[in-house]
Amino acid sequence: MSKKIRILLIIISVLLVGGLVYWQLIKKNVVKMAIKNAVSNATDDDYYVKYDSSYIDEVSGNAGFYNIVLQNDSARIKMLNQDTSVDRTIVDITVEAVEITGLNVPGFLSKNTVSASKLKIVGPVVKIIATGKAERKLTKEDSLALYKRLTGKFNNIQASEIEIVNGKILFANRLQEPHTRLEGVNMVLKNLQVDKEHNYENIISYLVKNLEVAVESFTQKNEKENVDFTAMDIRYSTSGKFISIEKVEQQDISGGVPAMQISKIKIAGIDTRKFIYEQKIEAESFTTRGGSVSLRKVKSGNNQKEQLDIENDFFTRAQIKNIDIGETDLRISSGRNQEVIIKKVRFKANSVGTVSTGTNLQRLLAGSNFKVSAEGTTLRTKDDLYDIKISPFTLTGETKTLSIKKLEIKPTMTWQQYGKTLKVQKDLYDLSFKDLTLSGFDIDALLINNSIIAQEITLTPEMRIYNDRTVPFDKSSKIGLYPHQQLVSLNIPVYISKVTVKNGSVMYRERGALSKKTGDVSFTNIWATIGNVTNMKEKIARNSTMTFSAKAKFLGQADLSTTWMLPLTKGNGTFTARGDMGGMNASRLSAITKPLGMAEISSGALNGLSFSMTGNDTHTNGKATIKYDGLKVKMLKSDGDSTTALEKKGLMTTLANLLIKNSNPRNGNLREGEIDFERDITKSFFNLLWKSIFQAVQRIAKGKDDG
């Protein structure tokens, strides 16, 4: 080798070594300037980037940057100076470390491209600040601006894998504390490639098919609505097409009262494209273990009916085909400051309809095939007089059936206590309905129109009614309060084709005004049918009469049967009633006549009773027949002390037995009694019935209608 060649090689070697040494000295600054230029050239927002330290191995393509900061000082200074003319979004970003594997350094420096095998971002904190007077929500345009700031002047960005570790995203309004926080954000994004167009749709498309996200917590405070929302352990998988949340909680900020606590939520089979691009949930299933949820009734429509409201601010529409909600306690509140708690609700549904903004719960369930069951609930009436208790129940959309094990309406005080609170007489009810089933139940009509429509109701009622006659009588008119009149006047549309009563019972207890003692009238083993129970005009046009027929035991002895015809089109309370009762020991009636009529039936046999009458608001007409033998009575008096026994009135007893015919028929002649009774309009429908019958019985006993 010639001397000249050797000298040339030495010079080249020195230059290469010198260049390499020089590159090692300046490469970090070159890279830093490239990054700064990329950011500053992308926007006129005066964003700057800085980092504390770095390492670069251009041979292996590995690099690291530490304690990175991306900020906009000019906008921040204006905001700090309370310049409300700044109306845009400021983004502050800090990152603990960025580690790059397989970086194409020459392409990064000369071709404005970023190409790497893996990009790992550790501890990023992204704070998004809305400035100006008006509060702003993050929009698609904001996201595009943020994306451009981050991608800068790079024409092409490629990465086989991007991993974010323990990130944090904060949203704030001006100088206020962040109202929304995502913490513990971990994400893996596969096969990213962005071209020079810097297209928002391009970058977002990778969130549709190549993204796995885990977020430790999401919290949001809304001070205007006084709500604090938290979601824990959130996972989103585009490959698995699911979202899962370990726990969701929403509560009142001031009082700390939970409005919702739900655990183990999973939405599966998500259309990830619609979820990312349109913020719409279309999925195969929604499941949760359950918890507790508070719903509120809001007034809606021209008639201001109350219906359940669903909060649905974020997602403009959701459609989930199948829903399975585990045991959840529902708290339902209304404008009357009344809360109903339904315990351990289980809900399953398929073919569920679309949820849109403003959709209420009624319309969500209407038309879907669902089944809801619950342990039950208890609520108190507005006057605090009754507790309504509903034991386990099941509502099934497919079979259109509602089954309730027991429905109870229980007074909150004893009948003795109740009497002391009254200024005028008023009945107190203690009601229990067992094995209550609605078949052919139009659930859609109930949920959408608050209508009760069913083909049949079956139940076993146990009814106790109390009245204290020592309390002053209520002299207000009872016109218009017959059972069929009250049905027609109900605000809720009702149509029940048939009501079937199985083995029911009714007990009426009354405290006598003179005796101060109580008497019980009982009907047991009641089997009854009520037909055409309706107040709906279209139903009444087809069939205008409600019917009632029943069989029972009177006082546990006599067989009783009765039939009523109750026209629903007559405004004057027109009705027809007829009935028959079998025989019993007449002295058994003393349990009623002593405390309530101040008379004792000392002997005799009641062999039968029949009656037939028509009536209206003011009058009844008809006939009744009572068969009896050997009837003897004692007339009684009281000293007004309920603890002492009633005494016999000798003279009155003698006169009564002289006036009363002691048998019917007598000498082969069966006497009938005329019913021609003028109603006391301050008395009830049932008072009118028995007083009309009693009028005829008196006439028979005294022989007034003897031919």
XYZ file of C-alpha atoms in Angstrom:
707
model
C 0.000 0.000 0.000
C 1.343 3.376 -1.022
C 2.125 6.038 1.509
C -0.602 8.310 0.082
C -3.207 5.617 0.488
C -2.146 4.919 4.052
C -2.349 8.641 4.860
C -5.849 8.822 3.286
C -7.042 5.861 5.311
C -5.639 7.390 8.479
C -7.402 10.686 7.717
C -10.676 8.889 7.032
C -10.291 6.859 10.221
C -9.592 9.990 12.266
C -12.586 11.703 10.707
C -14.817 8.713 11.417
C -13.619 8.457 15.005
C -13.872 12.204 15.428
C -17.279 12.251 13.832
C -18.399 9.393 16.046
C -17.086 11.162 19.139
C -18.689 14.384 18.001
C -22.000 12.583 17.308
C -21.950 11.052 20.733
C -21.468 14.556 22.144
C -24.198 16.279 20.148
C -26.733 13.544 19.320
C -28.884 14.193 22.382
C -29.191 17.849 21.489
C -29.975 16.986 17.871
C -32.747 14.649 18.948
C -34.006 17.178 21.452
C -34.175 19.890 18.824
C -35.926 17.530 16.430
C -38.588 16.840 19.047
C -38.952 20.525 19.904
C -39.259 21.482 16.241
C -41.832 18.758 15.667
C -44.016 20.145 18.444
C -43.597 23.836 17.670
C -44.169 23.386 13.933
C -47.423 21.534 14.505
C -49.343 24.407 16.098
C -49.142 28.087 16.857
C -50.114 27.488 20.500
C -46.551 28.009 21.664
C -46.283 24.575 23.178
C -42.823 23.593 24.296
C -41.311 20.272 25.250
C -38.465 19.536 27.618
C -37.026 16.544 29.434
C -34.384 16.113 32.110
C -32.264 13.313 30.628
C -32.084 10.736 27.888
C -30.091 7.940 26.345
C -29.816 7.020 22.653
C -28.275 3.960 21.078
C -28.577 4.631 17.375
C -27.100 1.246 16.487
C -29.637 -0.857 18.361
C -32.355 1.745 17.959
C -33.046 1.919 21.692
C -33.700 5.248 23.380
C -35.055 6.644 26.596
C -36.343 10.058 27.698
C -37.088 10.980 31.310
C -39.252 13.546 33.109
C -40.796 14.936 29.934
C -42.975 18.064 30.024
C -45.263 19.393 27.254
C -46.914 22.730 28.121
C -48.313 25.960 26.715
C -47.074 28.830 28.851
C -48.697 31.710 26.973
C -52.224 30.374 27.307
C -51.567 29.402 30.918
C -50.359 32.943 31.754
C -53.516 34.467 30.230
C -55.680 32.081 32.206
C -53.820 32.853 35.437
C -54.390 36.544 34.753
C -58.138 35.794 34.590
C -58.274 36.622 30.872
C -61.598 35.017 30.019
C -61.141 35.797 26.348
C -59.068 32.632 26.140
C -61.685 30.109 25.145
C -59.958 26.911 24.153
C -58.484 23.757 25.576
C -55.060 23.714 27.198
C -53.263 20.393 27.430
C -50.470 19.811 29.937
C -48.538 16.539 29.691
C -45.847 15.161 31.958
C -44.242 11.739 31.541
C -41.916 9.913 33.910
C -40.223 7.983 31.121
C -40.491 7.072 27.450
C -38.587 3.960 26.448
C -38.244 3.152 22.744
C -37.117 -0.139 21.269
C -36.104 -0.542 17.619
C -36.230 3.174 16.750
C -35.139 4.169 13.244
C -32.998 7.134 14.342
C -31.920 8.338 10.843
C -35.512 8.315 9.660
C -36.537 10.187 12.785
C -33.947 12.909 12.144
C -34.054 13.248 8.358
C -37.342 11.919 7.069
C -39.742 13.140 9.756
C -40.848 9.590 10.485
C -41.144 7.648 13.676
C -40.688 3.909 13.328
C -40.124 1.614 16.298
C -40.781 -1.893 17.506
C -42.095 -0.809 20.885
C -42.865 2.441 22.635
C -43.313 2.276 26.406
C -44.682 5.347 28.185
C -44.381 5.247 31.979
C -46.362 7.453 34.356
C -47.919 9.918 31.899
C -50.178 12.617 33.377
C -52.431 14.385 30.870
C -54.331 17.393 32.186
C -56.951 18.881 29.871
C -58.091 22.343 30.941
C -61.162 24.118 29.536
C -60.672 27.905 29.588
C -62.980 30.885 29.110
C -66.220 31.821 30.845
C -68.332 28.951 29.623
C -67.655 25.409 30.710
C -66.694 23.257 27.744
C -66.935 19.564 27.116
C -64.150 17.771 25.267
C -65.147 17.409 21.612
C -63.902 15.530 18.601
C -62.187 18.739 17.429
C -60.324 18.985 20.746
C -59.166 15.409 20.352
C -57.934 16.147 16.825
C -56.031 19.218 18.007
C -54.433 17.216 20.796
C -53.482 14.478 18.354
C -51.822 16.976 16.012
C -49.857 18.503 18.865
C -48.546 15.109 19.819
C -47.727 13.909 16.284
C -46.189 17.226 15.260
C -44.552 17.407 11.828
C -43.952 13.676 11.491
C -45.181 12.332 8.156
C -45.357 8.758 9.296
C -45.605 7.095 12.687
C -45.225 3.340 13.040
C -45.035 1.197 16.142
C -45.600 -2.524 16.529
C -46.661 -1.947 20.130
C -47.350 1.067 22.326
C -47.625 0.427 26.052
C -48.804 2.979 28.605
C -48.067 2.163 32.236
C -49.774 3.782 35.240
C -51.089 6.834 33.435
C -53.417 9.549 34.654
C -55.884 11.752 32.755
C -57.430 14.821 34.369
C -60.158 17.192 33.158
C -60.563 20.637 34.724
C -62.298 23.978 34.156
C -59.866 26.910 34.330
C -58.100 27.049 37.711
C -60.539 24.725 39.462
C -59.710 21.291 40.799
C -60.149 18.519 38.212
C -63.769 17.385 37.954
C -62.931 14.127 36.155
C -60.042 11.753 36.863
C -58.833 8.550 35.256
C -56.066 7.010 37.345
C -53.994 3.889 36.981
C -54.424 3.886 33.202
C -52.659 0.945 31.548
C -52.956 0.434 27.817
C -51.515 -1.680 25.023
C -51.994 -0.560 21.409
C -50.836 -2.896 18.608
C -49.596 -2.238 15.064
C -49.974 1.526 14.968
C -49.335 3.218 11.639
C -50.297 6.824 10.959
C -49.622 8.469 7.581
C -48.797 12.051 6.728
C -52.453 13.071 6.530
C -52.588 13.135 10.350
C -56.190 12.041 10.031
C -58.253 11.835 13.207
C -60.259 8.921 11.855
C -56.990 7.132 11.094
C -55.653 7.265 14.625
C -59.039 6.550 16.206
C -59.451 3.440 14.066
C -56.731 1.734 16.110
C -58.904 2.037 19.200
C -61.492 -0.133 17.423
C -59.470 -3.274 16.836
C -56.016 -3.122 18.436
C -56.514 -1.771 21.936
C -56.480 -3.251 25.437
C -57.130 -0.819 28.321
C -57.239 -1.171 32.088
C -58.125 1.758 34.370
C -57.860 1.469 38.139
C -60.389 4.231 38.821
C -62.606 6.764 37.096
C -64.112 9.557 39.217
C -66.310 12.458 38.242
C -67.782 15.250 40.354
C -70.747 17.280 39.166
C -71.310 20.013 41.726
C -74.310 21.420 39.868
C -76.190 18.145 40.269
C -74.433 17.363 43.560
C -73.269 13.989 42.241
C -70.036 12.071 42.748
C -69.506 9.142 40.355
C -66.810 6.478 40.739
C -65.958 3.370 38.707
C -63.231 0.955 39.798
C -61.097 -1.512 37.828
C -62.351 -0.784 34.305
C -61.243 -2.973 31.412
C -61.874 -2.510 27.715
C -60.797 -5.072 25.124
C -61.305 -4.642 21.396
C -60.215 -8.214 20.707
C -62.525 -9.593 23.389
C -65.229 -7.031 22.551
C -66.105 -6.367 26.170
C -66.096 -3.744 28.905
C -65.897 -4.877 32.517
C -66.130 -2.786 35.688
C -65.476 -4.206 39.133
C -67.579 -1.608 40.944
C -69.622 1.499 40.144
C -70.811 3.972 42.751
C -72.717 7.226 42.530
C -73.531 9.308 45.578
C -74.715 12.672 46.798
C -71.628 14.870 47.305
C -73.006 16.849 50.257
C -74.611 14.013 52.176
C -72.497 11.107 50.975
C -75.662 9.102 50.316
C -75.106 6.323 47.738
C -77.435 6.633 44.759
C -75.968 3.563 43.071
C -73.640 0.748 44.047
C -73.213 -1.994 41.456
C -70.501 -4.653 41.268
C -69.139 -7.048 38.632
C -70.487 -5.298 35.541
C -69.701 -6.742 32.129
C -70.894 -5.675 28.696
C -69.999 -8.342 26.130
C -70.219 -8.595 22.364
C -69.695 -4.856 21.858
C -69.692 -3.253 18.444
C -66.366 -1.528 19.119
C -66.583 0.669 16.037
C -69.819 2.314 17.150
C -68.556 2.506 20.718
C -65.405 4.440 19.719
C -66.697 6.539 16.836
C -70.246 7.327 17.975
C -70.226 6.676 21.751
C -73.043 4.187 21.220
C -73.310 0.861 22.991
C -74.587 -1.989 20.873
C -73.821 -5.288 22.559
C -74.978 -8.858 23.021
C -75.258 -8.836 26.803
C -75.088 -6.843 30.007
C -74.512 -8.723 33.280
C -73.886 -7.648 36.844
C -73.797 -9.224 40.280
C -76.086 -6.449 41.542
C -76.016 -4.040 44.466
C -78.298 -1.051 45.009
C -79.794 1.578 42.692
C -81.861 4.698 43.364
C -84.420 5.777 40.782
C -86.684 8.781 40.841
C -90.166 9.389 39.551
C -90.547 12.503 37.427
C -93.676 14.144 36.101
C -94.058 13.845 32.364
C -96.557 14.726 29.677
C -99.595 16.987 29.690
C -101.243 15.030 32.473
C -98.061 15.245 34.585
C -98.040 11.542 35.388
C -95.101 10.305 37.399
C -92.813 7.807 35.675
C -89.365 6.411 36.388
C -86.488 8.361 34.902
C -83.221 6.947 33.551
C -80.161 9.168 33.593
C -78.531 8.820 30.163
C -76.272 11.829 29.568
C -73.111 10.264 28.107
C -74.303 7.654 25.644
C -76.774 9.006 23.133
C -78.117 5.524 22.477
C -77.619 2.031 23.838
C -78.983 -1.288 22.642
C -78.202 -4.455 24.556
C -79.944 -7.624 23.490
C -79.732 -9.552 26.764
C -79.651 -8.259 30.344
C -78.986 -10.233 33.530
C -78.917 -8.209 36.760
C -78.205 -9.943 40.055
C -79.839 -9.177 43.392
C -80.223 -5.413 43.586
C -82.045 -3.240 46.100
C -84.061 -0.562 44.294
C -84.844 2.731 45.998
C -87.584 4.625 44.173
C -88.280 8.210 45.248
C -90.938 10.642 44.093
C -91.655 14.327 44.392
C -93.624 13.634 47.564
C -90.387 12.856 49.422
C -91.509 9.253 49.641
C -89.075 6.392 49.145
C -89.921 2.801 48.311
C -87.265 0.106 48.732
C -87.707 -3.081 46.709
C -85.330 -5.699 48.083
C -83.261 -8.227 46.135
C -84.569 -7.523 42.657
C -83.447 -10.023 39.991
C -83.891 -9.004 36.383
C -83.416 -10.868 33.127
C -84.414 -9.706 29.669
C -83.806 -10.411 26.023
C -84.893 -8.625 22.856
C -84.567 -5.367 24.783
C -85.427 -2.208 22.862
C -83.294 0.858 22.249
C -82.459 3.295 25.033
C -82.299 6.891 23.874
C -81.819 10.181 25.663
C -84.869 10.808 27.856
C -86.086 7.217 27.651
C -87.938 6.155 30.783
C -87.880 2.719 32.366
C -91.422 1.945 31.234
C -90.606 2.281 27.541
C -87.340 0.413 27.933
C -89.099 -2.715 29.212
C -92.224 -2.497 27.099
C -92.144 -5.103 24.373
C -89.084 -6.945 25.685
C -89.117 -10.508 26.938
C -88.177 -10.091 30.569
C -88.546 -11.598 34.013
C -88.202 -9.649 37.222
C -88.455 -11.030 40.727
C -87.875 -9.575 44.170
C -87.961 -10.431 47.830
C -90.530 -7.711 48.382
C -91.063 -4.202 49.651
C -92.835 -2.157 52.307
C -94.193 1.342 51.905
C -96.295 3.623 54.050
C -99.328 5.525 52.842
C -99.223 9.329 52.760
C -101.440 9.592 55.834
C -99.133 7.239 57.820
C -102.156 5.040 58.567
C -101.165 1.889 56.648
C -98.078 -0.092 55.753
C -98.334 -1.850 52.396
C -96.203 -4.993 52.375
C -95.452 -7.032 49.264
C -93.724 -10.385 49.794
C -91.805 -12.291 47.043
C -93.171 -11.545 43.592
C -92.366 -12.414 39.980
C -93.311 -10.530 36.823
C -92.801 -12.427 33.551
C -93.056 -10.697 30.200
C -93.212 -13.858 28.089
C -96.188 -15.403 29.921
C -97.671 -12.006 30.880
C -98.020 -13.086 34.482
C -97.570 -11.295 37.791
C -97.423 -13.538 40.869
C -97.309 -12.187 44.430
C -97.021 -14.558 47.363
C -98.670 -12.108 49.733
C -99.881 -8.513 49.564
C -100.776 -6.932 52.892
C -102.280 -3.588 53.879
C -101.678 -3.337 57.613
C -102.789 -0.504 59.905
C -100.029 1.172 61.873
C -102.186 1.209 65.037
C -104.831 -0.930 66.756
C -108.498 -0.305 66.070
C -108.876 0.924 69.664
C -106.078 3.479 69.145
C -107.538 4.453 65.797
C -110.937 5.197 67.334
C -109.351 7.675 69.742
C -107.875 9.668 66.830
C -111.183 10.089 64.965
C -113.535 13.038 64.968
C -116.128 11.089 62.928
C -116.623 7.395 62.250
C -114.366 5.849 59.641
C -113.587 2.214 58.853
C -110.135 0.804 59.579
C -108.926 -1.974 57.262
C -106.548 -4.876 57.827
C -106.184 -6.683 54.501
C -104.170 -9.648 53.315
C -104.196 -11.167 49.814
C -102.393 -14.486 49.418
C -101.320 -16.199 46.185
C -102.232 -13.179 44.086
C -101.821 -13.896 40.361
C -102.564 -11.700 37.355
C -102.825 -13.769 34.168
C -102.876 -12.274 30.696
C -101.376 -9.173 32.265
C -100.754 -6.395 29.741
C -97.366 -5.283 31.060
C -96.799 -2.789 28.238
C -100.046 -1.001 29.128
C -98.941 -0.740 32.762
C -95.423 0.460 31.978
C -96.346 2.981 29.281
C -99.883 4.137 30.128
C -100.216 3.228 33.833
C -103.198 1.029 32.888
C -104.116 -2.196 34.691
C -105.316 -4.720 32.125
C -105.499 -8.481 32.724
C -107.597 -11.454 31.736
C -107.876 -12.854 35.256
C -106.862 -12.173 38.834
C -106.923 -15.019 41.354
C -106.366 -14.491 45.064
C -107.180 -15.634 48.586
C -108.223 -12.578 50.600
C -108.365 -12.211 54.370
C -110.126 -8.947 55.167
C -110.781 -7.394 58.567
C -112.781 -4.185 58.897
C -113.290 -2.220 62.109
C -115.708 0.546 63.054
C -116.325 2.329 66.346
C -119.935 3.553 66.712
C -119.075 5.413 69.922
C -117.378 8.014 67.690
C -119.668 10.720 66.237
C -121.244 9.717 62.941
C -119.957 11.155 59.680
C -122.917 13.051 58.246
C -121.370 13.761 54.842
C -123.137 12.407 51.771
C -122.056 8.991 50.450
C -123.746 9.480 47.101
C -121.507 8.232 44.275
C -119.525 5.862 46.497
C -121.046 2.515 45.536
C -118.338 -0.003 44.486
C -119.090 0.240 40.762
C -119.323 4.034 40.936
C -115.895 4.280 42.569
C -114.471 1.965 39.912
C -115.766 4.141 37.072
C -114.352 7.283 38.692
C -110.815 5.892 39.108
C -108.084 7.912 37.380
C -106.231 4.709 36.441
C -107.679 2.812 33.447
C -108.685 -0.704 34.573
C -109.926 -3.793 32.799
C -110.018 -7.194 34.500
C -112.070 -9.751 32.622
C -112.488 -11.945 35.707
C -111.516 -11.882 39.381
C -111.569 -15.260 41.128
C -111.607 -15.418 44.936
C -110.517 -18.734 46.443
C -111.352 -19.632 50.045
C -111.352 -16.046 51.275
C -112.668 -14.555 54.493
C -114.171 -11.259 55.672
C -114.665 -10.179 59.279
C -116.442 -6.976 60.227
C -116.039 -5.830 63.825
C -118.124 -3.021 65.256
C -118.189 -1.399 68.671
C -121.769 -0.639 69.681
C -122.713 2.937 70.524
C -124.904 1.921 73.520
C -123.338 -1.311 74.731
C -119.706 -0.146 74.278
C -119.057 -3.792 73.345
C -117.893 -5.314 70.072
C -119.685 -7.676 67.757
C -118.201 -9.610 64.847
C -119.893 -10.487 61.555
C -117.866 -13.074 59.669
C -117.950 -14.662 56.221
C -115.567 -17.564 55.708
C -114.776 -20.078 52.969
C -115.633 -17.456 50.353
C -115.512 -18.556 46.726
C -116.425 -15.712 44.407
C -116.226 -14.443 40.844
C -116.291 -10.818 39.737
C -116.711 -10.261 36.013
C -115.996 -7.305 33.727
C -114.188 -5.080 36.217
C -113.530 -1.995 34.103
C -113.796 1.758 33.766
C -112.530 1.898 30.165
C -115.124 3.340 27.788
C -114.330 0.987 24.916
C -114.740 -2.034 27.197
C -117.960 -0.718 28.747
C -119.362 -0.154 25.237
C -119.044 -3.923 24.652
C -120.252 -5.021 28.088
C -121.794 -2.449 30.417
C -122.383 -4.619 33.504
C -120.029 -5.752 36.240
C -121.176 -8.957 37.947
C -120.470 -10.399 41.383
C -121.385 -13.894 42.549
C -120.206 -15.578 45.743
C -120.674 -18.505 48.075
C -119.589 -18.433 51.735
C -120.227 -19.528 55.306
C -122.048 -16.957 57.425
C -120.834 -16.944 61.041
C -119.173 -20.258 60.287
C -122.553 -22.068 60.052
C -125.017 -21.023 57.377
C -124.365 -21.486 53.659
C -124.750 -18.179 51.841
C -124.869 -17.416 48.111
C -125.422 -14.050 46.450
C -125.353 -12.446 42.996
C -125.117 -8.747 42.136
C -125.513 -6.955 38.821
C -123.771 -3.569 38.775
C -124.323 -1.464 35.606
C -121.319 0.715 34.732
C -123.208 3.168 32.515
C -125.857 4.338 34.986
C -124.942 7.489 36.839
C -127.525 6.979 39.574
C -125.965 3.869 41.164
C -128.470 1.367 39.791
C -127.913 -2.237 40.950
C -129.648 -5.586 41.393
C -128.915 -8.008 44.254
C -130.292 -11.371 45.237
C -129.205 -14.076 47.666
C -130.030 -17.186 49.665
C -128.856 -18.397 53.065
C -129.265 -21.843 54.638
C -130.225 -22.793 58.178
C -128.441 -22.265 61.516
C -129.114 -22.035 65.228
C -130.772 -18.646 65.675
C -129.075 -18.087 69.051
C -125.776 -17.900 67.136
C -126.905 -14.484 65.930
C -126.706 -13.152 69.494
C -122.954 -12.554 68.992
C -124.073 -9.739 66.680
C -127.432 -8.640 68.089
C -126.271 -8.259 71.714
C -123.505 -5.669 71.279
C -124.950 -3.976 68.207
C -128.739 -4.299 68.641
C -129.088 -4.608 72.435
C -131.095 -7.810 71.949
C -130.355 -11.499 72.604
C -131.929 -14.373 70.692
C -132.361 -16.867 73.494
C -133.727 -19.733 71.395
C -134.989 -20.694 67.973
C -133.897 -22.139 64.651
C -133.176 -20.127 61.509
C -134.172 -22.355 58.591
C -133.398 -20.102 55.639
C -133.320 -16.609 54.184
C -133.743 -15.327 50.635
C -133.941 -11.832 49.187
C -134.180 -10.023 45.864
C -133.952 -6.264 45.352
C -133.158 -3.474 42.956
C -131.779 -0.140 44.036
C -130.076 3.116 43.213
C -128.463 6.032 45.028
C -131.528 6.700 47.180
C -133.898 3.737 47.312
C -134.355 -0.051 47.225
C -137.369 -2.184 46.307
C -137.873 -5.935 46.489
C -138.844 -8.858 48.687
C -137.257 -11.076 51.330
C -138.313 -14.272 53.073
C -136.982 -15.692 56.347
C -137.901 -19.131 57.683
C -137.581 -19.783 61.414
C -139.087 -21.736 64.369
C -139.413 -21.142 68.136
C -137.899 -17.655 68.120
C -137.512 -16.054 71.575
C -135.639 -12.808 72.344
C -134.383 -10.827 75.341
C -134.144 -7.047 75.238
C -131.053 -5.691 77.019
C -129.747 -2.559 78.705
C -126.292 -1.295 79.600
C -124.789 0.991 82.238
C -122.371 2.313 79.582
C -119.389 0.409 80.981
C -117.831 -1.920 78.430
C -116.481 -4.170 81.200
C -119.876 -5.027 82.720
C -122.460 -7.482 81.403
C -125.653 -6.386 79.659
C -128.815 -6.749 81.730
C -132.227 -8.006 80.712
C -135.067 -5.492 80.350
C -138.011 -7.491 81.653
C -140.965 -5.480 80.380
C -139.441 -4.811 76.986
C -138.579 -8.500 76.617
C -142.183 -9.511 77.334
C -143.556 -6.982 74.863
C -141.067 -8.018 72.171
C -141.966 -11.709 72.417
C -145.665 -10.808 72.277
C -145.149 -8.762 69.106
C -142.866 -11.232 67.326
C -144.378 -14.144 65.450
C -142.257 -17.034 66.730
C -142.289 -19.027 63.482
C -142.489 -18.733 59.691
C -144.201 -20.440 57.955
C -147.076 -20.490 60.448
C -150.095 -22.653 60.004
C -148.775 -23.549 56.552
C -148.608 -19.897 55.494
C -145.152 -18.613 54.386
C -144.896 -14.859 54.954
C -142.826 -12.582 52.684
C -141.567 -9.146 53.602
C -141.680 -6.161 51.293
C -138.509 -4.122 50.752
C -139.257 -0.439 50.242
C -136.373 1.324 51.881
C -135.348 4.969 51.689
C -131.588 5.219 51.911
C -129.847 7.357 54.468
C -127.381 9.001 52.051
C -124.842 9.373 54.823
C -124.576 5.554 55.036
C -122.642 3.090 52.862
C -123.706 0.678 50.120
C -123.384 -2.328 52.433
C -125.413 -0.583 55.120
C -128.154 -0.087 52.530
C -128.137 -3.800 51.645
C -128.488 -5.184 55.142
C -130.905 -2.456 56.292
C -133.153 -3.259 53.321
C -133.110 -6.972 54.212
C -133.595 -6.191 57.909
C -136.645 -4.068 57.086
C -138.275 -7.055 55.390
C -137.277 -9.428 58.226
C -138.856 -7.086 60.792
C -142.089 -6.965 58.808
C -142.153 -10.787 58.619
C -141.417 -11.183 62.355
C -144.195 -8.713 63.264
C -146.623 -10.082 60.677
C -147.083 -6.687 59.011
C -147.328 -8.104 55.504
C -149.664 -10.972 56.396
C -152.506 -11.307 53.962
